[in-house]
Amino acid sequence: MRSFATVKKTRQLNHDTFLLCLKSEKIASCAEAGQFVNLKCCDGLDAYLRRPISIHSVNRECNTFDIVFQVRGKGTSLLSRIRPGDEIDVIGPLGRGFTLDHSHRHIVVAGGGIGIFPLFQLLKDHTAAKKTAVLGFRSKDFVVLEDEFKKHSTELLIATDDGSYGIKGFVTDVLEKIIQKEKPDMVYFCGPEVMMKTGVKLLQKYNIPCEVSLEQRMGCGIGACLVCVCKTRKDNDWDYSRICADGPVFKGEDIIFD
Amino acid sequence: MRSFATVKKTRQLNHDTFLLCLKSEKIASCAEAGQFVNLKCCDGLDAYLRRPISIHSVNRECNTFDIVFQVRGKGTSLLSRIRPGDEIDVIGPLGRGFTLDHSHRHIVVAGGGIGIFPLFQLLKDHTAAKKTAVLGFRSKDFVVLEDEFKKHSTELLIATDDGSYGIKGFVTDVLEKIIQKEKPDMVYFCGPEVMMKTGVKLLQKYNIPCEVSLEQRMGCGIGACLVCVCKTRKDNDWDYSRICADGPVFKGEDIIFD
Amino acid sequence: MKKNINLEVNIAGLSLKNPVIAASGTFGFGREYSKFFDLNLLGGISVKGLTLKPRKGNPPPRIAETPGGILNSVGLQNPGVHAFIENEIPFLRQYNTAIIANASGNTVEEYVEMTEILSDADIDAIELNLSCPNVKEGCMTFGSSSRGVLEVVNKVKKVARKPLIVKLTPNVTDIVEIAKAAEDAGADAVSLINTLLGMAIDVKTRRPILANITGGLSGPCVKPIALRMVYQVSQSVKIPVIGMGGISNGIDAVEFFLAGASAVMVGTAGFVNPMAWVETVEGIKEYMTENGIEDVKELTGGLIAD
Amino acid sequence: MKKNINLEVNIAGLSLKNPVIAASGTFGFGREYSKFFDLNLLGGISVKGLTLKPRKGNPPPRIAETPGGILNSVGLQNPGVHAFIENEIPFLRQYNTAIIANASGNTVEEYVEMTEILSDADIDAIELNLSCPNVKEGCMTFGSSSRGVLEVVNKVKKVARKPLIVKLTPNVTDIVEIAKAAEDAGADAVSLINTLLGMAIDVKTRRPILANITGGLSGPCVKPIALRMVYQVSQSVKIPVIGMGGISNGIDAVEFFLAGASAVMVGTAGFVNPMAWVETVEGIKEYMTENGIEDVKELTGGLIAD
Ligand SMILES: Cc1cc2nc3c(=O)[nH]c(=O)nc-3n(C[C@H](O)[C@H](O)[C@H](O)COP(=O)(O)OP(=O)(O)OC[C@H]3O[C@@H](n4cnc5c(N)ncnc54)[C@H](O)[C@@H]3O)c2cc1C
Ligand SMILES: Cc1cc2nc3c(=O)[nH]c(=O)nc-3n(C[C@H](O)[C@H](O)[C@H](O)COP(=O)(O)OP(=O)(O)OC[C@H]3O[C@@H](n4cnc5c(N)ncnc54)[C@H](O)[C@@H]3O)c2cc1C
Ligand SMILES: Cc1cc2nc3c(=O)[nH]c(=O)nc-3n(C[C@H](O)[C@H](O)[C@H](O)COP(=O)(O)O)c2cc1C
Ligand SMILES: Cc1cc2nc3c(=O)[nH]c(=O)nc-3n(C[C@H](O)[C@H](O)[C@H](O)COP(=O)(O)O)c2cc1C
Ligand code: FES
Ligand code: FES
């Protein structure tokens, strides 16, 4: 599960978002939508821990996969300086990805910020006739990968917080309008916690199943250290589940948002 | 005193010895033989402290200076991977260099291992009619910069511990033979402590003045932290002197070797 | 020319095929890392810290990166000692590696009860955790005074029918005094160090990064402190010392042996390099080969300090 | 739009133009770094640890690099308090920056005598070093128990005619208890942390890297421990806390303010970046500007921890 992936291509998508295309047969051959990799951003002690980044897209013919990330701190900043030909120490694919039910005819993916990236491979893999993508960004400057998402969805709606591009408002507002027009079979969420919390509540109102992809600071990334937990329902009680191993994708109804 | 020097040239001299030519007007314009620079081998926490490296050669016309180093550990290993065009964070020139008395007509420089490097600029700068260089190496494979030293000395003698090149034996043995033939005015030592200890004792026997260049693990490199000390004579007692600021070059008679 | 290298060590009745043990809390119950390497390669596994009843642990975030290390505030999330015996021992027993049960209690009685239960279980040793900085009750309270250590270890020792390792906290004025108390009370070995209590703050949110505010520091940054404590303790007790704190490779491990450790545990380094545990075994072998040392026990306490 | 930023702080009668002080032992008596930047830019300078008589200190090597930090074992090499007064104060007084005399004694009497001498000298405050891990006598012995701290500080306070800062060691079980003892005994402020006792070993020579065997750990690696201690102490005492341990820039300093520090000291980071002291001042200003904070005092204790 640990391998050294060669960087085939790097692409800067906007001021702080980068795409890396990595070659690794091990990972590309079995990665599923919604899974992630845990990678070293540099040798040595700076950015000591690995950083979890979702698998954005898989190219099984070329044995490559893409990751897309925003520069947040030390690790992602070092990662943004990596060049084609460099090698990255990667563990993956990790975690439980999205559940694809190919009997579904209409699915919606709803993503916000860095949450949109794992939804891409899901759109590529799903066979539903209708695939709606609702992507939320802070403002126009943050909109990325619009064409790519358009290509793999039947409908693409973009929302920005300030209305500087697409629809003004939240992803969940847009989602509710979609539902009111036509109830989808399934919704997939990935984004800020508040978006997913509102989203799950919304879907429960309409009785639509959904999955959410969660994030948490990680240690091992493989389920051994128990640092990356989220609250999940368990019988009449609750428990902490490991986002890295039991998730990152969970059924919406299983998560207890605080 | 702190500057960012641009790497103009790198040259691998043998399996573990590297020369870097660095451009810095600040340093090249005032560096003296025997002084050193204190440099960061990398950004960040790996090899956290600066590393002291002697100034090997100064080119005042080109505003460059050369350093030569052996790969010992983490820091020098990172340094060996630096490429032309890179910038290095350097503090220098630091410390008290060699004393050049141009009334001297015959000087000897006696160096061992990495101790030979600071002696080079001394040979270049000194105006003595006769400049003998005695350089000691572990074995043939470690011999470096022979031509360069030959160019700037009137006589070059190389000694190796195993006799695989030049004279078999220690630098101090060769030195004694030189002295027995003709007493030099001054001897400059730089090398392993045991060599300098023996050397200083030898010269006292023959009543010849000498200077030694010492090494010690350093912190600040400028005299503030007091970690880099050596024992020096003081009146009828002794004291700890700072190698980085009071040295690295001391009068042979001032040092108390343990 | 190749010499035979003996890595076996025997620590107070616990025999290990090599002196590298996975540190408690960093290796779960072995299942996850068994996908990365053959657990048979390890000297032993100290399992995730157990309590009498299942524990949920602290709220997330539970980890923060710090210069050269990490803080964690897991707070002993675990399924309880009974679930461990039922579900995890059978898995671990498939492998030829020592099983060390790391046990924490809220009260002396709980420590005693757990020791009784674990003495009947199919494990190889008990590691009494008197040092978890992430739970409010018990544990650290007992571990930070020699009186507390004496009391718990004395009572536990009476019922223990497995080799008893006492794990010490570094958050004390005088670790030697604490180690001696453990020895006096009958500990068969001591292991050290657990994590150092620390904290990280996010200036953007002005909040602590860990929901629990403070957490335990581990990783390379603590190695100098751990080495010093292992050195001091091993000079002062006769029982074997198991050293840990920031070990990432064979060289680090050799440093601990020289300081006086008979075996080592590796934890945090495995998060960064999942092969750290096996590479540590390999690295020790390499050092021994290069230095003509045939038996790893020769390294223990081999520091030249004059 | 640019707001006025107030960096002034007043710590127990010691007024500082900004809250960044050079940490004792890392800045000599200011001469060396005065070649790198204008000492007027500093809030204050805590000078190299002084003793009554000149001290030679420990044999070299006195420094070892460790992951994310350093160990030092200087052992209080200094020219003695009299030479300091004669030779160094006149130099330092050329600058408009507070002079803090860091003082260590072998006995209570020595602490008292030094305080008397320093109270007559032209300095701004006394920092009582009860925490040097590198000397065998006094110091750490006093600083590691609340009884010891009470005794020394009580007696010193009686003769002190300058603001009295007590510098605490982190090598204790309960730093809060020690800080409270200092407060009870009349300390005007506490500063923490001094270095953590550690050790480094060279596996090639099988010897400790430091001639003194052990040394004091400082630098980025200790920051989480220092932050935690500053947080705990500032929650428990009313006197101001001066925070230090691994601060390298303005963001690090802000973390200490949020945790409860009224001022900070910067040490080890300056070895790597000789501009670290002034860059820390600049970085604090930047953070304040970006976050609309006008007075640095607003940051102190501003951690949101619920
Ligand atoms: C399963 C998973 C998938 C992810 N996929 C992506 C992705 O596809 N693209 C992307 O840009 N980012 C993704 N992230 C987030 C990414 O891991 C963090 O942005 C990254 O670790 C920050 O590292 P840094 O060193 O740059 O920042 P740091 O300096 O470590 O921290 C900067 C900020 O980032 C946040 N952060 C730090 N670590 C994490 C973490 N493990 N999870 C969430 N937030 C964190 C904190 O709020 C912190 O304030 C994912 C996270 C998880 C858990
Ligand atoms: C004034 C001065 C001038 C020097 N000039 C040169 C030079 O021109 N060329 C050259 O190759 N080397 C020179 N050195 C030695 C050089 O500084 C060390 O080899 C280097 O710091 C090792 O760093 P590292 O990270 O590679 O090794 P580390 O991993 O830090 O240590 C490896 C080994 O190097 C030795 N070492 C570490 N730090 C020092 C130090 N500060 N001084 C001496 N030995 C040390 C130790 O024995 C250690 O075991 C000089 C040292 C001093 C003090
Ligand atoms: C995430 C995490 C969880 C831990 N849980 C436990 C535990 O349950 N019981 C215990 O005795 N030690 C626990 N520890 C401490 C380690 O076993 C070890 O003592 C410490 O991390 C130092 O070693 P290292 O630097 O190699 O990690 C934990 C450490 C980490 C990082
Ligand atoms: C080389 C060195 C010498 C020191 N000498 C003293 C001293 O004389 N008196 C003192 O109180 N602290 C001394 N200290 C401790 C520092 O003042 C400071 O408390 C500690 O280094 C932590 O801060 P830092 O991580 O910013 O260096 C010394 C530290 C170093 C690194
Ligand atoms: S990161 Fe270790 S369990 Fe999830
Ligand atoms: S290295 Fe700081 S005084 Fe020499």
mmCIF file of N, CA and C in Angstrom, chain B residues 1-2 40 45-51 72 74 89 91 216-220 222-230 237-240 242, chain D residues 25-28 32-33 35-36 48 56-63 65 68-70 74 77 209 220 268-269 271-275 279:
data_model
loop_
_atom_site.group_PDB
_atom_site.id
_atom_site.type_symbol
_atom_site.label_atom_id
_atom_site.label_comp_id
_atom_site.label_asym_id
_atom_site.label_seq_id
_atom_site.Cartn_x
_atom_site.Cartn_y
_atom_site.Cartn_z
ATOM 1 N N MET B 1 26.339 41.066 7.866
ATOM 2 C CA MET B 1 27.172 39.862 7.890
ATOM 3 C C MET B 1 26.408 38.644 7.419
ATOM 4 N N ARG B 2 25.060 38.764 7.389
ATOM 5 C CA ARG B 2 24.285 37.666 6.863
ATOM 6 C C ARG B 2 23.927 38.014 5.431
ATOM 7 N N LYS B 40 23.446 27.785 6.430
ATOM 8 C CA LYS B 40 22.298 26.899 6.545
ATOM 9 C C LYS B 40 22.382 25.900 5.402
ATOM 10 N N LEU B 45 13.807 22.400 9.601
ATOM 11 C CA LEU B 45 14.313 21.751 10.808
ATOM 12 C C LEU B 45 15.373 20.692 10.586
ATOM 13 N N ASP B 46 15.467 20.152 9.376
ATOM 14 C CA ASP B 46 16.507 19.147 9.144
ATOM 15 C C ASP B 46 17.825 19.890 9.069
ATOM 16 N N ALA B 47 18.833 19.401 9.776
ATOM 17 C CA ALA B 47 20.069 20.176 9.931
ATOM 18 C C ALA B 47 19.697 21.582 10.356
ATOM 19 N N TYR B 48 19.134 21.671 11.541
ATOM 20 C CA TYR B 48 18.560 22.919 12.061
ATOM 21 C C TYR B 48 19.607 24.018 12.246
ATOM 22 N N LEU B 49 20.714 23.671 12.860
ATOM 23 C CA LEU B 49 21.765 24.666 13.095
ATOM 24 C C LEU B 49 22.534 24.973 11.810
ATOM 25 N N ARG B 50 23.160 26.121 11.793
ATOM 26 C CA ARG B 50 24.104 26.414 10.732
ATOM 27 C C ARG B 50 25.334 25.519 10.876
ATOM 28 N N ARG B 51 26.082 25.370 9.804
ATOM 29 C CA ARG B 51 27.314 24.601 9.838
ATOM 30 C C ARG B 51 28.483 25.506 9.512
ATOM 31 N N ARG B 72 29.864 14.548 6.078
ATOM 32 C CA ARG B 72 30.009 13.887 7.368
ATOM 33 C C ARG B 72 28.685 13.363 7.883
ATOM 34 N N LYS B 74 24.197 14.789 8.219
ATOM 35 C CA LYS B 74 22.999 15.319 7.588
ATOM 36 C C LYS B 74 23.257 16.641 6.868
ATOM 37 N N ASP B 89 22.051 30.656 2.544
ATOM 38 C CA ASP B 89 22.005 31.642 3.623
ATOM 39 C C ASP B 89 23.314 31.530 4.410
ATOM 40 N N ILE B 91 26.366 33.349 6.906
ATOM 41 C CA ILE B 91 26.876 34.402 7.770
ATOM 42 C C ILE B 91 28.401 34.358 7.696
ATOM 43 N N GLN B 216 35.268 23.167 16.668
ATOM 44 C CA GLN B 216 34.395 22.672 17.730
ATOM 45 C C GLN B 216 32.962 22.841 17.247
ATOM 46 N N ARG B 217 32.076 22.025 17.759
ATOM 47 C CA ARG B 217 30.662 22.182 17.425
ATOM 48 C C ARG B 217 30.198 23.574 17.833
ATOM 49 N N MET B 218 29.450 24.218 16.961
ATOM 50 C CA MET B 218 29.074 25.608 17.197
ATOM 51 C C MET B 218 27.577 25.828 17.290
ATOM 52 N N GLY B 219 27.213 26.916 17.947
ATOM 53 C CA GLY B 219 25.825 27.359 18.004
ATOM 54 C C GLY B 219 25.695 28.607 17.156
ATOM 55 N N CYS B 220 25.880 29.762 17.797
ATOM 56 C CA CYS B 220 25.692 31.037 17.109
ATOM 57 C C CYS B 220 26.752 31.310 16.060
ATOM 58 N N ILE B 222 29.149 33.348 16.350
ATOM 59 C CA ILE B 222 29.634 34.737 16.384
ATOM 60 C C ILE B 222 30.102 35.180 17.771
ATOM 61 N N GLY B 223 30.122 34.248 18.725
ATOM 62 C CA GLY B 223 30.686 34.607 20.023
ATOM 63 C C GLY B 223 29.690 34.857 21.135
ATOM 64 N N ALA B 224 28.400 34.654 20.864
ATOM 65 C CA ALA B 224 27.395 35.018 21.862
ATOM 66 C C ALA B 224 26.996 33.878 22.797
ATOM 67 N N CYS B 225 27.097 32.639 22.345
ATOM 68 C CA CYS B 225 26.469 31.553 23.115
ATOM 69 C C CYS B 225 27.454 30.737 23.949
ATOM 70 N N LEU B 226 28.709 30.892 23.704
ATOM 71 C CA LEU B 226 29.762 30.232 24.487
ATOM 72 C C LEU B 226 29.762 28.713 24.421
ATOM 73 N N VAL B 227 29.320 28.145 23.326
ATOM 74 C CA VAL B 227 29.343 26.677 23.277
ATOM 75 C C VAL B 227 30.615 26.125 22.629
ATOM 76 N N CYS B 228 31.349 26.958 21.915
ATOM 77 C CA CYS B 228 32.409 26.429 21.039
ATOM 78 C C CYS B 228 33.795 26.622 21.627
ATOM 79 N N VAL B 229 33.950 26.362 22.893
ATOM 80 C CA VAL B 229 35.184 26.799 23.547
ATOM 81 C C VAL B 229 36.354 25.809 23.462
ATOM 82 N N CYS B 230 37.552 26.350 23.667
ATOM 83 C CA CYS B 230 38.751 25.549 23.834
ATOM 84 C C CYS B 230 39.533 26.140 25.001
ATOM 85 N N ASP B 237 46.839 30.763 34.896
ATOM 86 C CA ASP B 237 45.679 29.894 34.948
ATOM 87 C C ASP B 237 45.267 29.560 33.507
ATOM 88 N N TRP B 238 44.072 29.094 33.354
ATOM 89 C CA TRP B 238 43.562 28.897 31.999
ATOM 90 C C TRP B 238 42.138 29.421 31.947
ATOM 91 N N ASP B 239 41.644 29.519 30.728
ATOM 92 C CA ASP B 239 40.295 30.016 30.521
ATOM 93 C C ASP B 239 39.719 29.313 29.301
ATOM 94 N N TYR B 240 38.402 29.416 29.150
ATOM 95 C CA TYR B 240 37.813 28.927 27.910
ATOM 96 C C TYR B 240 37.682 30.088 26.933
ATOM 97 N N ARG B 242 36.451 31.339 22.991
ATOM 98 C CA ARG B 242 35.465 30.968 21.972
ATOM 99 C C ARG B 242 36.157 30.753 20.636
ATOM 100 N N GLY D 25 21.622 33.789 27.935
ATOM 101 C CA GLY D 25 22.578 32.761 27.523
ATOM 102 C C GLY D 25 22.685 32.596 26.027
ATOM 103 N N THR D 26 21.761 33.219 25.313
ATOM 104 C CA THR D 26 21.776 33.057 23.857
ATOM 105 C C THR D 26 22.228 34.341 23.180
ATOM 106 N N PHE D 27 22.421 35.371 23.983
ATOM 107 C CA PHE D 27 22.621 36.708 23.420
ATOM 108 C C PHE D 27 23.840 37.373 24.041
ATOM 109 N N GLY D 28 24.618 36.612 24.793
ATOM 110 C CA GLY D 28 25.783 37.171 25.457
ATOM 111 C C GLY D 28 25.389 38.414 26.235
ATOM 112 N N GLU D 32 27.691 40.998 20.346
ATOM 113 C CA GLU D 32 27.825 40.287 19.067
ATOM 114 C C GLU D 32 26.656 40.602 18.142
ATOM 115 N N TYR D 33 25.428 40.502 18.679
ATOM 116 C CA TYR D 33 24.277 40.709 17.793
ATOM 117 C C TYR D 33 24.072 42.175 17.446
ATOM 118 N N LYS D 35 26.013 43.806 15.965
ATOM 119 C CA LYS D 35 26.558 43.963 14.612
ATOM 120 C C LYS D 35 25.537 43.555 13.546
ATOM 121 N N PHE D 36 24.493 42.856 13.983
ATOM 122 C CA PHE D 36 23.476 42.394 13.037
ATOM 123 C C PHE D 36 22.264 43.306 12.976
ATOM 124 N N LYS D 48 23.600 37.000 29.644
ATOM 125 C CA LYS D 48 24.159 35.693 29.977
ATOM 126 C C LYS D 48 24.104 35.479 31.495
ATOM 127 N N LYS D 56 33.990 29.185 34.852
ATOM 128 C CA LYS D 56 34.553 28.709 33.586
ATOM 129 C C LYS D 56 33.550 27.902 32.769
ATOM 130 N N GLY D 57 32.607 27.273 33.446
ATOM 131 C CA GLY D 57 31.637 26.460 32.729
ATOM 132 C C GLY D 57 32.139 25.050 32.480
ATOM 133 N N ASN D 58 31.396 24.303 31.688
ATOM 134 C CA ASN D 58 31.691 22.888 31.441
ATOM 135 C C ASN D 58 32.635 22.699 30.261
ATOM 136 N N PRO D 59 33.299 21.550 30.212
ATOM 137 C CA PRO D 59 34.175 21.265 29.055
ATOM 138 C C PRO D 59 33.370 21.098 27.766
ATOM 139 N N PRO D 60 34.002 21.369 26.624
ATOM 140 C CA PRO D 60 33.349 21.134 25.335
ATOM 141 C C PRO D 60 33.455 19.663 24.937
ATOM 142 N N PRO D 61 32.675 19.184 23.993
ATOM 143 C CA PRO D 61 31.582 19.861 23.293
ATOM 144 C C PRO D 61 30.438 20.239 24.238
ATOM 145 N N ARG D 62 29.890 21.405 23.944
ATOM 146 C CA ARG D 62 28.805 21.921 24.768
ATOM 147 C C ARG D 62 27.502 22.040 24.006
ATOM 148 N N ILE D 63 27.480 21.565 22.786
ATOM 149 C CA ILE D 63 26.233 21.668 22.010
ATOM 150 C C ILE D 63 26.051 20.418 21.167
ATOM 151 N N GLU D 65 23.100 18.951 18.177
ATOM 152 C CA GLU D 65 21.842 19.183 17.471
ATOM 153 C C GLU D 65 20.942 17.973 17.666
ATOM 154 N N GLY D 68 14.817 19.074 15.595
ATOM 155 C CA GLY D 68 14.087 20.314 15.853
ATOM 156 C C GLY D 68 14.600 21.124 17.022
ATOM 157 N N GLY D 69 15.810 20.883 17.456
ATOM 158 C CA GLY D 69 16.316 21.661 18.585
ATOM 159 C C GLY D 69 17.780 21.409 18.861
ATOM 160 N N ILE D 70 18.219 21.872 20.004
ATOM 161 C CA ILE D 70 19.607 21.693 20.395
ATOM 162 C C ILE D 70 19.696 21.367 21.886
ATOM 163 N N VAL D 74 26.567 24.591 28.489
ATOM 164 C CA VAL D 74 27.551 25.641 28.745
ATOM 165 C C VAL D 74 27.947 25.654 30.219
ATOM 166 N N GLN D 77 29.170 29.604 32.055
ATOM 167 C CA GLN D 77 30.425 30.353 31.888
ATOM 168 C C GLN D 77 30.097 31.841 31.871
ATOM 169 N N ILE D 209 27.413 12.950 23.178
ATOM 170 C CA ILE D 209 27.979 14.020 22.352
ATOM 171 C C ILE D 209 28.485 15.154 23.231
ATOM 172 N N PRO D 220 12.690 24.876 18.628
ATOM 173 C CA PRO D 220 11.299 24.605 18.225
ATOM 174 C C PRO D 220 10.685 23.348 18.851
ATOM 175 N N THR D 268 17.273 30.252 21.143
ATOM 176 C CA THR D 268 17.883 29.364 20.161
ATOM 177 C C THR D 268 17.646 29.772 18.709
ATOM 178 N N ALA D 269 16.437 30.214 18.407
ATOM 179 C CA ALA D 269 16.112 30.564 17.021
ATOM 180 C C ALA D 269 17.097 31.577 16.453
ATOM 181 N N PHE D 271 20.255 31.644 16.785
ATOM 182 C CA PHE D 271 21.485 31.018 16.275
ATOM 183 C C PHE D 271 21.326 30.695 14.798
ATOM 184 N N VAL D 272 20.123 30.294 14.441
ATOM 185 C CA VAL D 272 19.842 29.904 13.071
ATOM 186 C C VAL D 272 19.573 31.148 12.225
ATOM 187 N N ASN D 273 18.792 32.037 12.769
ATOM 188 C CA ASN D 273 18.445 33.269 12.079
ATOM 189 C C ASN D 273 18.761 34.444 12.992
ATOM 190 N N PRO D 274 19.888 35.102 12.769
ATOM 191 C CA PRO D 274 20.290 36.182 13.684
ATOM 192 C C PRO D 274 19.291 37.335 13.702
ATOM 193 N N MET D 275 18.364 37.367 12.765
ATOM 194 C CA MET D 275 17.340 38.398 12.758
ATOM 195 C C MET D 275 16.072 37.937 13.476
ATOM 196 N N GLU D 279 12.656 40.034 13.797
ATOM 197 C CA GLU D 279 11.565 39.513 12.972
ATOM 198 C C GLU D 279 10.378 39.094 13.837
#
